[in-house]
Amino acid sequence: MTYNSLICLLFISLLPGLTFGQNKTNENEPKVPEYSLPDIFVNLKGQEINTIQDWVNLRRPEIVNLFEDNVYGNMPEAIDAINFITVNENKMAMNGMATLKEVDIEVTNKSQKVTMRLILFIPNKTSSPAPVFLLINHRDPENIDPTRKSKTGFWPAEEIVKRGYAAATFHVKDVSDDDKVTFSEDILSKLYPEELDKENGLRGLGAWAWGAMRAMDYFETAPEIAAHKAAVIGHSRGGKASLWTGASDPRWAITISNESGCGGAAISRRKFGETVKIINTVFPYWFTDNFNKYNDNEASLPIDQHMLIASIAPRAVYVASASEDLWADPKGEYTSLQLGTRVHREVYNMEGNFPKEINTAGNPIHLPYAGHHIREGKHNLTPYDWNLFMDFADKHYGIINEN
């Protein structure tokens, strides 16, 4: 990625504040409009969903299809060939603590090929396959520097490895640039050009989820990785993509959304902070064209984001927020988690419940099937967040942390 491209991405990240000032958005809870949400437990034919069989065979596929058509676009399955090429391996990375693997994932479809670079650090201290965290990275590539000359709290790979987890990541530029002009230059124009002509066609965030799924394809072939203990994580726009990854692909044991806001974990109908109209105007390449129908018209959505979280059930889901990140609507994210995980409790009979009111910062809630925390501070992904995600994973997998 060029210097000019990085400057362009920085400018785009500032557009919500520049284009839609606080006078045009609501960050005042009493001004949230009254709203009603689609019922997770009633399908489009009016049938009540009470059993696991009904959820798996009727309602969950229906919900995923509704999100495909109205929000994230089709998830193409066509792949003619996929190859994994280890282009670099260092068994003494991180001062001998880890093995670094840089793997090119080559995907071919209709004689066109796209290559995605996967960066993976595997802990050396264990002889058994390691559980893994995959980060969908949309920020500066230096955040995921495989040489570790550049280290940031956004991806604290050393700390992840110390906890016994493999640390994996890829940059979204390999599958779809985070740019309204060039977003289609990778998998969309080369592998799935037909999607660009569809109103419900694949777009940027769906392409990122597609990339995460290709990483999972590799994990399933790697003897050093416990693919059945894989977590996908994203921050902000990456968090939107991680939720869609978990909803689209049942191979992920844990799906983690960090401050994903509108189009991620937050309830769209609350119209708090970033709204459907704002996000579609500033980032028109993230979502399917059909999503524009709901600009200032959220009540007409056949789904809302609590249903996205519900579609991940019975697998685990974690939603995190920041106290000063009102643009992402922490309360709306928490409400979505509360309501979406009703499927875990009421269909799968899992134990534990979330308090009615959102917990205060510094008081995480880790249930057997879901987690939540709100961190003091602004919009970011920090080591504090990562430590809580790993604490949750330890409990979920029954890992005894001796560090």
Coordinates of C-alpha atoms in Angstrom, one line a residue:
M1 CA 0.0 0.0 0.0
T2 CA 1.4 3.4 -1.0
Y3 CA 1.8 6.4 1.3
N4 CA -0.9 8.3 -0.6
S5 CA -3.3 5.3 -0.1
L6 CA -2.6 5.4 3.7
I7 CA -3.4 9.2 3.8
C8 CA -6.6 8.5 1.8
L9 CA -7.6 5.9 4.4
L10 CA -6.9 8.2 7.2
F11 CA -9.1 10.9 5.6
I12 CA -11.9 8.4 5.0
S13 CA -11.8 7.4 8.7
L14 CA -12.3 11.0 9.7
L15 CA -15.2 11.6 7.3
P16 CA -18.0 10.7 9.7
G17 CA -17.0 13.5 12.0
L18 CA -16.3 15.9 9.2
T19 CA -19.4 15.2 7.2
F20 CA -22.0 14.5 9.8
G21 CA -21.5 16.7 12.8
Q22 CA -23.1 16.0 16.2
N23 CA -25.9 18.4 15.3
K24 CA -27.1 15.8 12.7
T25 CA -26.6 12.7 14.7
N26 CA -28.0 11.6 18.0
E27 CA -25.7 10.7 20.9
N28 CA -28.4 11.4 23.6
E29 CA -30.1 8.4 25.0
P30 CA -33.5 10.1 25.7
K31 CA -33.7 11.0 22.0
V32 CA -33.6 7.3 20.9
P33 CA -36.9 6.7 19.0
E34 CA -39.4 4.1 20.0
Y35 CA -38.8 1.0 17.9
S36 CA -39.9 -2.6 17.6
L37 CA -37.6 -5.4 16.5
P38 CA -38.3 -8.5 14.3
D39 CA -38.9 -11.6 16.4
I40 CA -36.0 -14.0 16.3
F41 CA -38.4 -16.9 17.1
V42 CA -41.0 -16.4 14.3
N43 CA -40.0 -17.1 10.7
L44 CA -41.2 -15.4 7.6
K45 CA -44.1 -17.9 7.3
G46 CA -45.3 -17.1 10.8
Q47 CA -44.1 -20.3 12.3
E48 CA -42.8 -20.3 15.9
I49 CA -39.3 -21.5 16.4
N50 CA -38.8 -23.5 19.6
T51 CA -36.5 -26.4 18.9
I52 CA -32.9 -26.9 17.8
Q53 CA -34.1 -28.6 14.7
D54 CA -36.4 -25.7 13.7
W55 CA -33.6 -23.2 14.4
V56 CA -31.0 -25.1 12.4
N57 CA -33.2 -26.0 9.5
L58 CA -35.6 -23.1 9.3
R59 CA -34.9 -19.9 11.0
R60 CA -31.1 -19.6 11.0
P61 CA -30.7 -20.2 7.3
E62 CA -33.5 -17.7 6.7
I63 CA -31.8 -15.0 8.8
V64 CA -28.5 -15.5 7.1
N65 CA -30.2 -15.2 3.7
L66 CA -31.9 -12.0 4.8
F67 CA -28.5 -10.5 5.8
E68 CA -27.0 -11.6 2.5
D69 CA -29.8 -10.0 0.4
N70 CA -30.2 -6.8 2.4
V71 CA -26.8 -6.0 4.1
Y72 CA -23.6 -7.9 3.3
G73 CA -24.3 -9.4 -0.1
N74 CA -23.9 -13.0 -1.4
M75 CA -21.1 -15.1 -0.1
P76 CA -19.7 -16.9 -3.2
E77 CA -18.8 -20.6 -2.8
A78 CA -17.2 -21.1 -6.2
I79 CA -13.5 -21.9 -6.0
D80 CA -11.7 -23.9 -8.7
A81 CA -8.5 -24.3 -6.7
I82 CA -6.9 -23.2 -3.4
N83 CA -3.2 -23.6 -2.6
F84 CA -1.2 -22.8 0.5
I85 CA 2.4 -21.8 -0.1
T86 CA 4.7 -21.2 2.9
V87 CA 6.9 -18.3 1.6
N88 CA 8.7 -17.7 4.9
E89 CA 9.2 -19.8 8.1
N90 CA 11.3 -18.9 11.1
K91 CA 11.2 -21.4 14.0
M92 CA 13.0 -19.0 16.3
A93 CA 10.7 -16.0 16.0
M94 CA 10.1 -13.9 19.1
N95 CA 13.4 -14.9 20.6
G96 CA 12.5 -18.6 20.2
M97 CA 9.1 -18.3 21.7
A98 CA 7.2 -18.9 18.4
T99 CA 7.4 -20.2 14.9
L100 CA 6.6 -17.6 12.3
K101 CA 4.9 -18.8 9.1
E102 CA 4.0 -16.5 6.2
V103 CA 1.6 -18.3 4.0
D104 CA 0.3 -17.2 0.6
I105 CA -3.2 -18.5 0.1
E106 CA -3.8 -18.7 -3.6
V107 CA -7.4 -18.9 -4.8
T108 CA -8.3 -19.6 -8.4
N109 CA -11.7 -19.3 -10.0
K110 CA -12.4 -19.3 -13.8
S111 CA -8.7 -19.0 -14.6
Q112 CA -8.2 -15.9 -12.4
K113 CA -6.1 -16.0 -9.3
V114 CA -5.9 -13.9 -6.1
T115 CA -3.2 -14.3 -3.4
M116 CA -3.8 -13.4 0.3
R117 CA -0.9 -13.3 2.7
L118 CA -1.6 -15.0 6.1
I119 CA 0.8 -14.1 8.9
L120 CA 0.9 -16.8 11.7
F121 CA 2.9 -17.1 14.9
I122 CA 2.6 -20.5 16.6
P123 CA 3.8 -21.0 20.2
N124 CA 6.8 -23.3 20.5
K125 CA 6.2 -24.2 24.1
T126 CA 3.4 -26.8 23.4
S127 CA 3.6 -29.9 21.4
S128 CA -0.2 -30.1 20.9
P129 CA -2.1 -28.1 18.3
A130 CA -2.6 -24.5 19.4
P131 CA -6.0 -22.7 19.5
V132 CA -5.8 -19.6 17.3
F133 CA -7.0 -16.0 17.1
L134 CA -7.4 -14.5 13.6
L135 CA -7.5 -10.7 13.4
I136 CA -9.1 -9.1 10.3
N137 CA -6.7 -6.1 10.0
H138 CA -7.9 -3.0 8.1
R139 CA -5.5 -0.6 9.6
D140 CA -1.8 0.3 8.9
P141 CA 0.0 -2.9 7.8
E142 CA 2.7 -2.0 10.5
N143 CA 0.1 -3.2 13.0
I144 CA 0.8 -6.8 11.8
D145 CA 4.5 -6.5 11.1
P146 CA 5.8 -10.1 10.8
T147 CA 9.4 -9.0 11.7
R148 CA 8.1 -7.6 15.0
K149 CA 10.3 -4.5 14.5
S150 CA 7.0 -2.6 14.7
K151 CA 4.8 -3.7 17.6
T152 CA 1.4 -2.2 18.6
G153 CA -1.3 -3.0 21.1
F154 CA -3.7 -3.4 18.2
W155 CA -2.2 -6.9 17.6
P156 CA -0.1 -7.9 20.6
A157 CA 1.2 -11.1 19.0
E158 CA 3.8 -11.7 21.7
E159 CA 1.2 -11.6 24.5
I160 CA -1.1 -13.9 22.5
V161 CA 1.6 -16.4 22.0
K162 CA 2.6 -16.2 25.7
R163 CA -1.0 -17.2 26.6
G164 CA -0.6 -20.4 24.5
Y165 CA -2.6 -19.2 21.4
A166 CA -1.4 -18.9 17.8
A167 CA -1.7 -15.3 16.6
A168 CA -2.9 -15.0 13.0
T169 CA -3.8 -12.1 10.8
F170 CA -4.2 -10.9 7.2
H171 CA -4.6 -7.4 5.7
V172 CA -7.9 -6.7 4.0
K173 CA -6.1 -5.0 1.0
D174 CA -5.4 -8.6 -0.2
V175 CA -9.0 -9.3 -0.8
S176 CA -10.7 -5.9 -1.1
D177 CA -9.1 -2.5 -0.6
D178 CA -10.8 -0.3 2.0
D179 CA -11.4 2.3 -0.6
K180 CA -14.5 3.3 -2.5
V181 CA -12.6 3.5 -5.8
T182 CA -10.4 0.4 -5.7
F183 CA -12.4 -2.0 -3.5
S184 CA -13.3 -4.1 -6.4
E185 CA -9.8 -4.6 -7.8
D186 CA -9.1 -7.9 -6.0
I187 CA -11.5 -10.8 -5.5
L188 CA -14.5 -9.0 -6.8
S189 CA -13.2 -8.1 -10.3
K190 CA -11.0 -11.2 -10.7
L191 CA -12.9 -14.0 -9.0
Y192 CA -16.5 -12.9 -8.8
P193 CA -17.1 -10.0 -11.2
E194 CA -20.8 -11.0 -11.6
E195 CA -21.4 -9.9 -8.0
L196 CA -20.7 -6.3 -8.9
D197 CA -23.8 -6.2 -11.1
K198 CA -26.1 -7.5 -8.5
E199 CA -28.1 -5.4 -6.0
N200 CA -27.5 -8.1 -3.4
G201 CA -23.9 -8.7 -4.7
L202 CA -20.8 -9.2 -2.5
R203 CA -19.1 -6.0 -1.5
G204 CA -16.2 -4.9 0.7
L205 CA -17.1 -6.2 4.2
G206 CA -18.3 -9.5 2.7
A207 CA -15.0 -9.8 0.9
W208 CA -13.1 -9.4 4.1
A209 CA -15.3 -12.2 5.7
W210 CA -14.5 -14.3 2.6
G211 CA -10.8 -13.8 3.3
A212 CA -11.2 -14.9 6.9
M213 CA -12.9 -18.1 5.7
R214 CA -9.9 -18.8 3.4
A215 CA -7.6 -18.5 6.5
M216 CA -9.9 -21.1 8.2
D217 CA -9.4 -23.3 5.1
Y218 CA -5.6 -23.2 5.8
F219 CA -6.1 -23.8 9.6
E220 CA -7.9 -27.0 8.8
T221 CA -4.8 -28.3 6.9
A222 CA -2.2 -27.2 9.5
P223 CA -1.4 -29.8 12.1
E224 CA 0.0 -27.1 14.5
I225 CA -3.4 -25.4 14.7
A226 CA -6.5 -26.6 16.5
A227 CA -8.9 -25.4 13.9
H228 CA -11.9 -26.3 16.1
K229 CA -10.7 -23.8 18.6
A230 CA -10.4 -20.8 16.3
A231 CA -11.7 -17.3 17.1
V232 CA -12.2 -14.5 14.5
I233 CA -11.8 -11.0 15.7
G234 CA -12.3 -7.6 14.2
H235 CA -12.3 -4.0 15.4
S236 CA -14.7 -1.3 14.1
R237 CA -15.3 -2.1 10.4
G238 CA -13.3 -5.2 10.9
G239 CA -15.7 -6.1 13.7
K240 CA -18.6 -5.8 11.3
A241 CA -16.8 -8.3 9.0
S242 CA -16.0 -10.6 11.9
L243 CA -19.6 -10.9 12.9
W244 CA -20.6 -11.7 9.3
T245 CA -17.7 -14.2 9.2
G246 CA -19.1 -16.0 12.3
A247 CA -22.6 -15.9 10.9
S248 CA -21.7 -17.2 7.5
D249 CA -19.2 -19.9 8.5
P250 CA -20.0 -22.3 11.4
R251 CA -16.4 -23.4 11.7
W252 CA -15.5 -20.6 14.1
A253 CA -15.7 -21.5 17.8
I254 CA -15.7 -17.8 18.9
T255 CA -16.7 -14.7 17.1
I256 CA -15.5 -11.4 18.5
S257 CA -16.7 -7.9 17.6
N258 CA -14.8 -4.9 19.1
E259 CA -16.7 -1.6 18.8
S260 CA -18.3 -2.5 15.5
G261 CA -21.3 -0.2 15.8
C262 CA -23.7 0.4 12.9
G263 CA -23.8 -2.6 10.5
G264 CA -22.0 -4.6 13.2
A265 CA -23.3 -5.3 16.7
A266 CA -25.4 -2.1 17.3
I267 CA -29.2 -2.1 16.8
S268 CA -29.9 -0.1 13.6
R269 CA -33.4 1.0 14.7
R270 CA -31.9 2.9 17.7
K271 CA -30.5 5.6 15.3
F272 CA -27.8 6.4 17.9
G273 CA -24.4 7.6 16.7
E274 CA -23.7 6.3 13.2
T275 CA -26.8 5.5 11.3
V276 CA -27.6 3.4 8.2
K277 CA -27.8 6.5 6.0
I278 CA -24.5 7.8 7.2
I279 CA -22.6 4.6 6.8
N280 CA -24.1 4.0 3.4
T281 CA -23.2 7.5 2.3
V282 CA -19.6 7.6 3.6
F283 CA -18.8 3.9 2.9
P284 CA -21.0 2.9 -0.1
Y285 CA -18.7 0.0 -1.0
W286 CA -19.0 -1.9 2.3
F287 CA -22.6 -3.1 1.9
T288 CA -24.8 -4.5 -0.8
D289 CA -26.7 -1.9 -2.8
N290 CA -30.0 -3.1 -1.3
F291 CA -28.9 -1.7 2.1
N292 CA -29.5 1.8 0.7
K293 CA -33.3 1.1 0.8
Y294 CA -33.1 1.5 4.5
N295 CA -31.5 5.0 4.7
D296 CA -33.7 6.8 7.2
N297 CA -36.0 3.8 6.9
E298 CA -34.6 1.4 9.5
A299 CA -38.1 0.3 10.6
S300 CA -38.5 -1.5 7.2
L301 CA -35.5 -3.7 7.7
P302 CA -36.6 -7.4 7.8
I303 CA -33.8 -8.0 10.2
D304 CA -31.7 -6.1 12.8
Q305 CA -28.3 -6.7 14.2
H306 CA -29.5 -8.8 17.2
M307 CA -30.4 -11.4 14.6
L308 CA -26.9 -11.4 13.2
I309 CA -25.6 -12.3 16.7
A310 CA -28.4 -14.9 17.0
S311 CA -27.3 -16.6 13.8
I312 CA -24.0 -17.4 15.4
A313 CA -25.7 -19.7 18.0
P314 CA -24.9 -22.1 19.4
R315 CA -21.2 -21.0 19.0
A316 CA -19.8 -18.4 21.3
V317 CA -19.9 -14.7 20.6
Y318 CA -18.2 -11.7 22.3
V319 CA -19.1 -8.0 22.0
A320 CA -16.9 -5.3 23.4
S321 CA -17.3 -1.5 23.5
A322 CA -15.6 1.6 24.7
S323 CA -17.1 4.2 27.1
E324 CA -16.3 7.2 24.9
D325 CA -17.1 5.6 21.6
L326 CA -20.7 6.8 21.4
W327 CA -20.5 6.8 17.6
A328 CA -20.6 2.9 17.8
D329 CA -23.5 3.0 20.4
P330 CA -22.3 0.8 23.3
K331 CA -25.8 0.4 24.6
G332 CA -27.1 -0.6 21.2
E333 CA -24.3 -3.2 21.0
Y334 CA -25.1 -4.6 24.4
T335 CA -28.8 -4.7 23.7
S336 CA -28.1 -6.6 20.5
L337 CA -26.0 -9.1 22.5
Q338 CA -28.6 -9.5 25.1
L339 CA -31.4 -10.2 22.6
G340 CA -29.4 -12.2 20.1
T341 CA -28.1 -14.7 22.7
R342 CA -31.6 -15.6 23.7
V343 CA -31.2 -18.4 21.2
H344 CA -28.3 -19.8 23.2
R345 CA -30.4 -19.7 26.3
E346 CA -33.9 -20.5 25.1
V347 CA -33.2 -22.9 22.2
Y348 CA -29.9 -24.5 23.4
N349 CA -30.7 -24.2 27.1
M350 CA -27.3 -22.7 28.0
E351 CA -26.8 -21.4 31.4
G352 CA -26.2 -17.8 32.4
N353 CA -27.8 -14.4 31.6
F354 CA -26.8 -10.8 31.0
P355 CA -27.9 -8.1 33.4
K356 CA -30.7 -5.9 32.1
E357 CA -28.5 -2.8 32.2
I358 CA -25.1 -2.5 30.6
N359 CA -22.3 -3.1 33.0
T360 CA -19.9 -0.3 33.9
A361 CA -16.4 -0.1 32.4
G362 CA -13.9 -2.5 34.0
N363 CA -16.5 -5.1 34.9
P364 CA -16.6 -7.7 32.2
I365 CA -19.3 -10.4 31.9
H366 CA -18.1 -13.8 30.8
L367 CA -20.9 -16.4 30.4
P368 CA -20.3 -19.9 29.1
Y369 CA -21.5 -18.9 25.6
A370 CA -21.0 -15.2 25.4
G371 CA -18.9 -12.3 26.7
H372 CA -19.1 -8.5 27.0
H373 CA -17.0 -5.7 28.3
I374 CA -16.9 -2.0 28.1
R375 CA -13.5 -0.4 28.3
E376 CA -12.7 3.1 29.5
G377 CA -11.5 5.3 26.6
K378 CA -11.9 5.9 23.0
H379 CA -12.4 3.9 19.8
N380 CA -9.5 1.4 19.6
L381 CA -8.4 -2.2 20.1
T382 CA -6.0 -2.5 23.0
P383 CA -4.1 -5.1 25.0
Y384 CA -6.8 -4.7 27.7
D385 CA -9.4 -5.9 25.2
W386 CA -7.2 -8.7 24.0
N387 CA -6.5 -10.0 27.6
L388 CA -10.2 -10.2 28.3
F389 CA -10.8 -12.0 24.9
M390 CA -8.2 -14.5 25.9
D391 CA -9.6 -14.9 29.4
F392 CA -13.0 -15.7 27.8
A393 CA -11.4 -18.2 25.4
D394 CA -9.5 -19.9 28.3
K395 CA -12.8 -20.5 30.1
H396 CA -14.6 -21.5 26.9
Y397 CA -11.9 -24.1 26.0
G398 CA -11.2 -25.1 29.6
I399 CA -7.6 -23.9 29.4
I400 CA -5.8 -23.4 32.7
N401 CA -3.6 -20.3 32.2
E402 CA -0.3 -20.7 34.1
N403 CA 1.2 -17.4 33.0

